[in-house]
PDB file of C-alpha atoms in Angstrom:
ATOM      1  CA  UNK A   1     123.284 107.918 131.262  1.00 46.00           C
ATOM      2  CA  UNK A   2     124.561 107.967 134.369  1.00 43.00           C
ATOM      3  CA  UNK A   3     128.210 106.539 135.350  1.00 50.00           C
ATOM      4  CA  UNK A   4     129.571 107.327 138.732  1.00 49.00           C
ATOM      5  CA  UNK A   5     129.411 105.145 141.476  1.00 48.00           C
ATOM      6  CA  UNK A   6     128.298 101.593 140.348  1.00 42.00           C
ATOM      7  CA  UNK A   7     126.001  99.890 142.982  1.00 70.00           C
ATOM      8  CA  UNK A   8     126.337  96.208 141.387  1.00 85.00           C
ATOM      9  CA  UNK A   9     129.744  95.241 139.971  1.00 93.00           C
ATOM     10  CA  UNK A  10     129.513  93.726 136.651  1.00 95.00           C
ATOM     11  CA  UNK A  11     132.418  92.848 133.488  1.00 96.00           C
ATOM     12  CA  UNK A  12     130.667  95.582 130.981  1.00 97.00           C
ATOM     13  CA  UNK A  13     132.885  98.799 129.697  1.00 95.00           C
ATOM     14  CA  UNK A  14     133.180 101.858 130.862  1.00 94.00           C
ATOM     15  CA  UNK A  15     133.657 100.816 134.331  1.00 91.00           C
ATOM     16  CA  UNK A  16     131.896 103.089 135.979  1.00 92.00           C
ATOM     17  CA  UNK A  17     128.672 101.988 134.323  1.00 94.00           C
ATOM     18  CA  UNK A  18     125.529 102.010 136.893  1.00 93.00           C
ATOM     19  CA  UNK A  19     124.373  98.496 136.011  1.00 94.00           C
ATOM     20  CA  UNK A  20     121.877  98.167 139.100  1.00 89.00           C
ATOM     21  CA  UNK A  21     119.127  95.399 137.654  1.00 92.00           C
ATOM     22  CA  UNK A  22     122.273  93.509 136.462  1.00 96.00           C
ATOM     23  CA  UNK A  23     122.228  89.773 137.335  1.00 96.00           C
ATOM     24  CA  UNK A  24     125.551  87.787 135.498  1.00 96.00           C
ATOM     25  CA  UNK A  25     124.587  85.219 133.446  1.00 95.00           C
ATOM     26  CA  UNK A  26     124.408  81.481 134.264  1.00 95.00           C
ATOM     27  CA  UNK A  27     125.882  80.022 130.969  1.00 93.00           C
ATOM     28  CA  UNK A  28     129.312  79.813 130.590  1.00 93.00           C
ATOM     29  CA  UNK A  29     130.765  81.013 127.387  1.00 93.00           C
ATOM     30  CA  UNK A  30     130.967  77.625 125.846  1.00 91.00           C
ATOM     31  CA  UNK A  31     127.351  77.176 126.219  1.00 91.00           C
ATOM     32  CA  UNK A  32     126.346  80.403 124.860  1.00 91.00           C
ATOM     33  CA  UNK A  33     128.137  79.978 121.602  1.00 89.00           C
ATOM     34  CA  UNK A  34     126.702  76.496 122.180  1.00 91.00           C
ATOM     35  CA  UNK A  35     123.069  78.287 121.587  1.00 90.00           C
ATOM     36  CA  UNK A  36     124.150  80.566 119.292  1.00 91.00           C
ATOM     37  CA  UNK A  37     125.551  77.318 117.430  1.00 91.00           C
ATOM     38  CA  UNK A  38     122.522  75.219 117.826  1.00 92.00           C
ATOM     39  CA  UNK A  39     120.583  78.601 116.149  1.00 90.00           C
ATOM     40  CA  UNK A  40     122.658  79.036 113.345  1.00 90.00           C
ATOM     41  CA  UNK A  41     122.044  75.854 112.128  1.00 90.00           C
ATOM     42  CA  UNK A  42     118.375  76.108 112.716  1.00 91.00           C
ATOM     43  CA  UNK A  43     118.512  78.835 110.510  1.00 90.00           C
ATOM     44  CA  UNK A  44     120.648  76.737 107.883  1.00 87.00           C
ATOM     45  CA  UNK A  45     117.986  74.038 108.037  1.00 90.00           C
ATOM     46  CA  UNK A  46     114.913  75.907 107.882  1.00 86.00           C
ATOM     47  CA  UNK A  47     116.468  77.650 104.221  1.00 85.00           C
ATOM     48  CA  UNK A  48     117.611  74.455 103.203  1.00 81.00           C
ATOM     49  CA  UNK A  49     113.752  73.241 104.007  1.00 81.00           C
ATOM     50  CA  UNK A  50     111.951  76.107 102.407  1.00 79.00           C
ATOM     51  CA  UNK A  51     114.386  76.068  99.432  1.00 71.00           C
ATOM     52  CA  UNK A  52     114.263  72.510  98.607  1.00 67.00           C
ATOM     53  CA  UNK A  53     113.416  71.915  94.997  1.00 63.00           C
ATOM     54  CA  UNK A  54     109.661  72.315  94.300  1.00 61.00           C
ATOM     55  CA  UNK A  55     107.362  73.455  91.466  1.00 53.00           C
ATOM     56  CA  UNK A  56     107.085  76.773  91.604  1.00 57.00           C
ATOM     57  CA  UNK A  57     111.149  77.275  93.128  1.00 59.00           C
ATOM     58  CA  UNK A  58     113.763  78.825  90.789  1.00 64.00           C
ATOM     59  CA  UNK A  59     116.585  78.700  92.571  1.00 69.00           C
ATOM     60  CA  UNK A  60     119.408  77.715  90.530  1.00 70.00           C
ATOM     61  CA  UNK A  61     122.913  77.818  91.048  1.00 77.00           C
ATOM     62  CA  UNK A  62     124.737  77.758  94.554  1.00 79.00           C
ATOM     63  CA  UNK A  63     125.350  80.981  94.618  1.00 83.00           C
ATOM     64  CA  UNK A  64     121.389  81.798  94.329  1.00 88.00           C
ATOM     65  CA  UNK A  65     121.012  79.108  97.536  1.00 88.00           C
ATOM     66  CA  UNK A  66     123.571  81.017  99.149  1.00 91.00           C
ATOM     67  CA  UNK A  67     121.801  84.063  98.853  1.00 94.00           C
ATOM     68  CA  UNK A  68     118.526  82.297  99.749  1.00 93.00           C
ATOM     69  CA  UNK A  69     120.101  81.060 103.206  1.00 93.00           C
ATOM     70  CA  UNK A  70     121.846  84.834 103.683  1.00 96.00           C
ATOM     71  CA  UNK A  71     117.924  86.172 103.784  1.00 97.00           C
ATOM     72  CA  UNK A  72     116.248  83.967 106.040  1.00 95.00           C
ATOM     73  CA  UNK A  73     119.317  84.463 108.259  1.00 95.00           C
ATOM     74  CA  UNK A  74     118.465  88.308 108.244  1.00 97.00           C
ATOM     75  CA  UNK A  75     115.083  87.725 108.538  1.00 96.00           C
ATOM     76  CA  UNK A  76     115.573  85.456 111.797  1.00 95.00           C
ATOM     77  CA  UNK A  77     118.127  87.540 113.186  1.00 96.00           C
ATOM     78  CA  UNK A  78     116.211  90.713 112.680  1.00 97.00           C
ATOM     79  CA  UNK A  79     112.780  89.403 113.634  1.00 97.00           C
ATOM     80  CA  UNK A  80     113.606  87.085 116.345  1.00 96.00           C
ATOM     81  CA  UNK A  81     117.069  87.770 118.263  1.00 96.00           C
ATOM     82  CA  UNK A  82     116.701  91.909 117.631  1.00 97.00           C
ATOM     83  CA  UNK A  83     112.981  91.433 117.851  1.00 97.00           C
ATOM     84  CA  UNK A  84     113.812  90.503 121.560  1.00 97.00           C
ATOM     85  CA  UNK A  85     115.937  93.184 122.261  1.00 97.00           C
ATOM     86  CA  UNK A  86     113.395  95.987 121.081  1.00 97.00           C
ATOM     87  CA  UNK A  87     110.840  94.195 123.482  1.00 97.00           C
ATOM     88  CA  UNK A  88     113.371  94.091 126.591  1.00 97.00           C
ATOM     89  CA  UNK A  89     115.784  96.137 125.922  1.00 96.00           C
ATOM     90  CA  UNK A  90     115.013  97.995 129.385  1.00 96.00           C
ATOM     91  CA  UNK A  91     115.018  94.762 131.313  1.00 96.00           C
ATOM     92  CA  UNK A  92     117.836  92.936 128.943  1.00 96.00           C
ATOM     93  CA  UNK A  93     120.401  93.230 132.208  1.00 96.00           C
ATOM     94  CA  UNK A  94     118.682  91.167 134.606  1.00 96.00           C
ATOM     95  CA  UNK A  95     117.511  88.917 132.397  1.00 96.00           C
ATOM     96  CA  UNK A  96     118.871  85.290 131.950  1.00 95.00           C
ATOM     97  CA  UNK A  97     116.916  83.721 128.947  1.00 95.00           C
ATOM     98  CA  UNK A  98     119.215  81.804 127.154  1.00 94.00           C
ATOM     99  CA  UNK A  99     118.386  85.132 124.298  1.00 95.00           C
ATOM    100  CA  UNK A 100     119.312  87.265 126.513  1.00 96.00           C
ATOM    101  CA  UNK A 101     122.266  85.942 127.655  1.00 96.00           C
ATOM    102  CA  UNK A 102     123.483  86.090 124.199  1.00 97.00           C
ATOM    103  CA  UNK A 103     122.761  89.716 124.254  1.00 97.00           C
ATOM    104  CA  UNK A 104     124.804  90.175 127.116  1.00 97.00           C
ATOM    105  CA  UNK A 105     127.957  87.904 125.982  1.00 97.00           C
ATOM    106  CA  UNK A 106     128.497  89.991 122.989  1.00 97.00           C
ATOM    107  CA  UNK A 107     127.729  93.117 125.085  1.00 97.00           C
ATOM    108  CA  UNK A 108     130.919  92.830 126.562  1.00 97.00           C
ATOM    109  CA  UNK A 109     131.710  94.409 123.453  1.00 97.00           C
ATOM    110  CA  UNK A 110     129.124  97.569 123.353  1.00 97.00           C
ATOM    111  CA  UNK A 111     127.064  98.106 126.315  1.00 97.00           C
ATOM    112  CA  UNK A 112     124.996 100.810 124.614  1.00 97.00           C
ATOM    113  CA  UNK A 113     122.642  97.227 124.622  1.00 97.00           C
ATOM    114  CA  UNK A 114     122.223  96.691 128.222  1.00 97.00           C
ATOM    115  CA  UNK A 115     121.863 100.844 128.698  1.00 95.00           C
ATOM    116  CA  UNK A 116     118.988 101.875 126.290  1.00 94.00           C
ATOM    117  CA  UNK A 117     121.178 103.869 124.254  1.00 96.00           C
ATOM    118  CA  UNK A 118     118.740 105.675 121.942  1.00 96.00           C
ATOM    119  CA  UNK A 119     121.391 105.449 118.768  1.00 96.00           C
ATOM    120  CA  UNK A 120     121.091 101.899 119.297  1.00 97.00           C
ATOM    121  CA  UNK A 121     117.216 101.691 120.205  1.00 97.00           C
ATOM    122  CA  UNK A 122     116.421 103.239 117.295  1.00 97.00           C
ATOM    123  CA  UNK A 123     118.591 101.106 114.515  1.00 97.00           C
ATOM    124  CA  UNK A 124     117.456  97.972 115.736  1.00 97.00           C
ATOM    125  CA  UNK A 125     113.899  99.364 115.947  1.00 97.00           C
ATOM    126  CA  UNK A 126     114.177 100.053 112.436  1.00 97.00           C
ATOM    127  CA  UNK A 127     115.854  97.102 111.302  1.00 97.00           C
ATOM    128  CA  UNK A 128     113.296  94.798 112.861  1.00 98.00           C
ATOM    129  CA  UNK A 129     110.298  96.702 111.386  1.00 98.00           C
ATOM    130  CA  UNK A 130     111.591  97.200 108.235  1.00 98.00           C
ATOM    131  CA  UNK A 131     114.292  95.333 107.650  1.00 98.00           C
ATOM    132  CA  UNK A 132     113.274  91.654 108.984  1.00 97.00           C
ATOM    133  CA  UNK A 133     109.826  92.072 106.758  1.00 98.00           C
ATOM    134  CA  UNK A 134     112.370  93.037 104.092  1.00 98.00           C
ATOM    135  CA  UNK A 135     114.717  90.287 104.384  1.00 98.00           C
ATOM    136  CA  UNK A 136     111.881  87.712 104.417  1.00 97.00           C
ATOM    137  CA  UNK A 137     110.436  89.057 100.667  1.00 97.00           C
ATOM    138  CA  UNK A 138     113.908  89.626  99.449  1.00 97.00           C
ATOM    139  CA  UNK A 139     113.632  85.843 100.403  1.00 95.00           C
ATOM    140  CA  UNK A 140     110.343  85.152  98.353  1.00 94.00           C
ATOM    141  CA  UNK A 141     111.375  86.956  95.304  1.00 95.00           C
ATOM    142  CA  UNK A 142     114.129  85.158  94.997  1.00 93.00           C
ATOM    143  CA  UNK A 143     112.721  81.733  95.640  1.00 90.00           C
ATOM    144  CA  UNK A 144     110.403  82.516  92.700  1.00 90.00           C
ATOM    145  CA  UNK A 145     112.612  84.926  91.112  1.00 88.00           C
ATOM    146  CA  UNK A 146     110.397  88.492  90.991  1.00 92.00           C
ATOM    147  CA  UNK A 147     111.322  91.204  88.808  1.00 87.00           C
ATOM    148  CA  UNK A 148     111.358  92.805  91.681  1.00 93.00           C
ATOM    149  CA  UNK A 149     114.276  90.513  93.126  1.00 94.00           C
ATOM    150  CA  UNK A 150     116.912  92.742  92.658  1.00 96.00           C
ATOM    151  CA  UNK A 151     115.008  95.988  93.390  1.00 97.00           C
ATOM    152  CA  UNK A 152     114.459  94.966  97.257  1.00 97.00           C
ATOM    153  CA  UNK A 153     118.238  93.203  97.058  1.00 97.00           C
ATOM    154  CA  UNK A 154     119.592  96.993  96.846  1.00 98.00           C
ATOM    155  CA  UNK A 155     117.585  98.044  99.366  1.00 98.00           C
ATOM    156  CA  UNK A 156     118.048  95.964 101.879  1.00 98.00           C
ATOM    157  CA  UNK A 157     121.517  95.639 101.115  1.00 98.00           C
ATOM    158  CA  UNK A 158     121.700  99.675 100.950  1.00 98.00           C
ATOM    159  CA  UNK A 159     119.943  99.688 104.060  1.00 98.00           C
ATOM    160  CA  UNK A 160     122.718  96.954 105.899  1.00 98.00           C
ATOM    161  CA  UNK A 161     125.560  98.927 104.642  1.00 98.00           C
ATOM    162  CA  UNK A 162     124.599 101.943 105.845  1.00 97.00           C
ATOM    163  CA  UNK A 163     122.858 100.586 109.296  1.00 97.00           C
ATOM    164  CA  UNK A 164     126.503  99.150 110.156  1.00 97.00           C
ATOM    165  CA  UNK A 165     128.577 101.709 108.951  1.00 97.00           C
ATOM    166  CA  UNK A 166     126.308 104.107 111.472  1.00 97.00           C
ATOM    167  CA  UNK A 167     126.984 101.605 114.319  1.00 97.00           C
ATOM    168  CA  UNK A 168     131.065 101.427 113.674  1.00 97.00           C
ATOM    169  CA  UNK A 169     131.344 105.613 113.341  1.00 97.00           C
ATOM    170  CA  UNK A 170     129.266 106.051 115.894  1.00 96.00           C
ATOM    171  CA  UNK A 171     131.579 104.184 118.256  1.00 96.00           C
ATOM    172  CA  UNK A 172     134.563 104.622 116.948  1.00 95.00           C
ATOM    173  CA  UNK A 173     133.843 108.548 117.051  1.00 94.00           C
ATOM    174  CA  UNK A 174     133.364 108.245 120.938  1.00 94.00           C
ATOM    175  CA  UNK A 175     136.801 106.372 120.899  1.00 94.00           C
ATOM    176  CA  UNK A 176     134.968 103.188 121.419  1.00 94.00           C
ATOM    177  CA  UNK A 177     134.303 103.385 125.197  1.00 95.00           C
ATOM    178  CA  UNK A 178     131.295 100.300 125.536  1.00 96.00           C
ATOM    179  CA  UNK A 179     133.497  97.716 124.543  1.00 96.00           C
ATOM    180  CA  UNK A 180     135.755  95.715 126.598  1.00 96.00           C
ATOM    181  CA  UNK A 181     139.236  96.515 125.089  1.00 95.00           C
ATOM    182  CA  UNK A 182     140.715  92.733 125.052  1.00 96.00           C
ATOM    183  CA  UNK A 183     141.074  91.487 121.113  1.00 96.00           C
ATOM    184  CA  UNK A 184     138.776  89.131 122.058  1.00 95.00           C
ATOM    185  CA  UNK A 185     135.868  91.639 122.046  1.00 96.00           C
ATOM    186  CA  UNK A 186     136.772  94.095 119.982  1.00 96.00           C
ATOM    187  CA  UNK A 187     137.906  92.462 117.116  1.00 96.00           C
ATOM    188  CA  UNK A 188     136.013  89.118 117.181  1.00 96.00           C
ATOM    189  CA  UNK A 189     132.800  90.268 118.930  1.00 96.00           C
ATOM    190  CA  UNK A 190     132.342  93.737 117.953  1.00 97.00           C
ATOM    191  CA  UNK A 191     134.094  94.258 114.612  1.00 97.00           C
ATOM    192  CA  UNK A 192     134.016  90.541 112.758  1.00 97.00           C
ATOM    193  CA  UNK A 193     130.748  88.975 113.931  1.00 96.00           C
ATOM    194  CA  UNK A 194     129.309  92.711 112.252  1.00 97.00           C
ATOM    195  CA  UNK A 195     131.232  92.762 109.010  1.00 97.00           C
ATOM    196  CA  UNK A 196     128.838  90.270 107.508  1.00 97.00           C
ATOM    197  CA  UNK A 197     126.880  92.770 107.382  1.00 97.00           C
ATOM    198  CA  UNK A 198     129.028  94.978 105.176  1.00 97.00           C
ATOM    199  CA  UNK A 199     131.132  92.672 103.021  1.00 97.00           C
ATOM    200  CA  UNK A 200     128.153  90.586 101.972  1.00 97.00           C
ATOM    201  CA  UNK A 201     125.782  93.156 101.128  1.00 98.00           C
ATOM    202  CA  UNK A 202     128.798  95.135  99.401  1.00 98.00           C
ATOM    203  CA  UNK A 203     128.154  91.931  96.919  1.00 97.00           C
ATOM    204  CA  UNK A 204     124.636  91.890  96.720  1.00 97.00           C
ATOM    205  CA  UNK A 205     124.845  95.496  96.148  1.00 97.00           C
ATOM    206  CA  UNK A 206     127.152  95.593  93.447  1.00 97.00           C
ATOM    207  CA  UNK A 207     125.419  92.281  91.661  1.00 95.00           C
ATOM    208  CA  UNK A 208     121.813  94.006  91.929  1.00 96.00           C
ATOM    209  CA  UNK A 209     123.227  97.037  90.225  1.00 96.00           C
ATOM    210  CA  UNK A 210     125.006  94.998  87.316  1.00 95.00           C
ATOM    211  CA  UNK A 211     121.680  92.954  87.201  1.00 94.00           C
ATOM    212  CA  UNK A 212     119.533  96.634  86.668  1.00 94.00           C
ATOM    213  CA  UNK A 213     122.008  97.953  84.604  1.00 94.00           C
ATOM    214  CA  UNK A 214     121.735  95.416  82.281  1.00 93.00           C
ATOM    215  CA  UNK A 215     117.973  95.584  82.470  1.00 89.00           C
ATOM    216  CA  UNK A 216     117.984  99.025  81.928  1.00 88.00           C
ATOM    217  CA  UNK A 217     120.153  98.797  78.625  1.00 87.00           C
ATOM    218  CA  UNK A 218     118.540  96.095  77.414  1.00 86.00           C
ATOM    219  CA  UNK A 219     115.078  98.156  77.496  1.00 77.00           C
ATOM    220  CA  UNK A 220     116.482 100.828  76.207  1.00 79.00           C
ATOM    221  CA  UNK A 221     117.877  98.753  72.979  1.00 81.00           C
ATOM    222  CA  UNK A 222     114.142  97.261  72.393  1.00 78.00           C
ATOM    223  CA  UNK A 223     112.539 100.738  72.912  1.00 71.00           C
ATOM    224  CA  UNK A 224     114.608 102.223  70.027  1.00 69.00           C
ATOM    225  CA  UNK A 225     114.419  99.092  67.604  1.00 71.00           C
ATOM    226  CA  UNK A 226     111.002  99.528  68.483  1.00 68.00           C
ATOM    227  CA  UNK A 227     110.590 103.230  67.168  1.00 66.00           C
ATOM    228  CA  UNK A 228     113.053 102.214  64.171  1.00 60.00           C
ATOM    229  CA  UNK A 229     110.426 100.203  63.000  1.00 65.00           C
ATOM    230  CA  UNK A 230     107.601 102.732  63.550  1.00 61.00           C
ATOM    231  CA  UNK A 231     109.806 104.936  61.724  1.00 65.00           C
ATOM    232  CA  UNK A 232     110.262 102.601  59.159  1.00 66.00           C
ATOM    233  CA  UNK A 233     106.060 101.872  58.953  1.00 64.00           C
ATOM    234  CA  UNK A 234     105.272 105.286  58.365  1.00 64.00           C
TER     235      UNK A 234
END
């Protein structure tokens, strides 16, 4: 990357960042987390749609609809708003789609998104691959609650922990030089508006394991009444 003698002055961190393609955005700040508001609650309706009360639904307590809202929210986040970035990452700069200008709000944070970084590139490659698709049946086994529920919980939830623990070290081992050093950016944009993705799947993580444990014992109890009794038979 290179970083000496900017042709096009822009806000982004380190400052001598060669930004040519940049173009600033058109939305004031207000109106972006205006977008980003009017999305969120998209989101909130579409799970509350799709997890309305029907036949075949098994969702139970509020904590289960919780959950149910958390994975549509992954899968929209991971499909759709990284989705764009791993189709435009190249142009994201210069671009002024009301997406992208999201992208480039909370890149006043970490500008490894308007640069290409290959670190970068590759997570949110992965996580809208694997991860959205993921999200989306972690979604649909809980709806109709799979056996296999709590098996793709883990994973994913594995998979978010260790995604965003990557993305901290990885910065924070560089001394964190993408991010605009105001409080405002570093601890609002680039280390809260992430830790969802840590401190909830902690919890799904440590529920999905309690949930298998308990499986796992409960198996094991049957399998040996079970050869008791042949025992016992012969």
């Amino acid at each position: 990357m290179a970083t000496a003698g900017a042709k096009t002055p822009h806000p982004y961190y380190p400052q001598d960042l060669i930004l040519d393609h940049y173009v600033a955005n058109t939305n004031t700040v207000f109106h972006t987390l205006v977008y980003v508001s009017i999305g969120f609650f998209a989101v909130l309706a579409l799970a509350c749609l799709l997890g309305y009360p029907r036949r075949h639904s098994t969702l139970g307590p509020l904590g289960e609809k919780v959950t149910f809202f958390w994975f549509i929210l992954c899968a929209s986040l991971h499909l759709g708003f990284e989705g764009y970035y791993d189709i435009y990452h190249v142009t994201l700069a210069g671009d002024n789609s009301p997406v992208a200008q999201v992208w480039k709000e909370y890149a006043l944070s970490d500008s490894r998104y308007l640069t290409s970084d290959s670190f970068v590139r590759v997570v949110e490659a992965i996580t809208t691959l694997a991860w959205g698709p993921l999200s989306v049946y972690c979604a649909w086994s809980l709806y109709h609650n799979l056996p296999s529920r709590h098996i793709a919980q883990l994973m994913l939830s594995l998979a978010h922990i260790y995604g965003c623990t990557l993305y901290y070290a990885t910065s924070i081992f560089e001394g964190s030089p993408h991010g605009d050093p105001h409080p405002y950016y570093y601890y609002l944009y680039f280390w809260f508006f992430n830790s969802f993705w840590l401190l909830i799947p902690a919890y799904l993580l440590q529920d999905s394991i309690r949930v298998l444990v308990q499986a796992v014992g409960v198996a094991e109890r049957v399998s040996a009444t079970e050869k008791y009794k042949d025992k016992k038979l012969q």
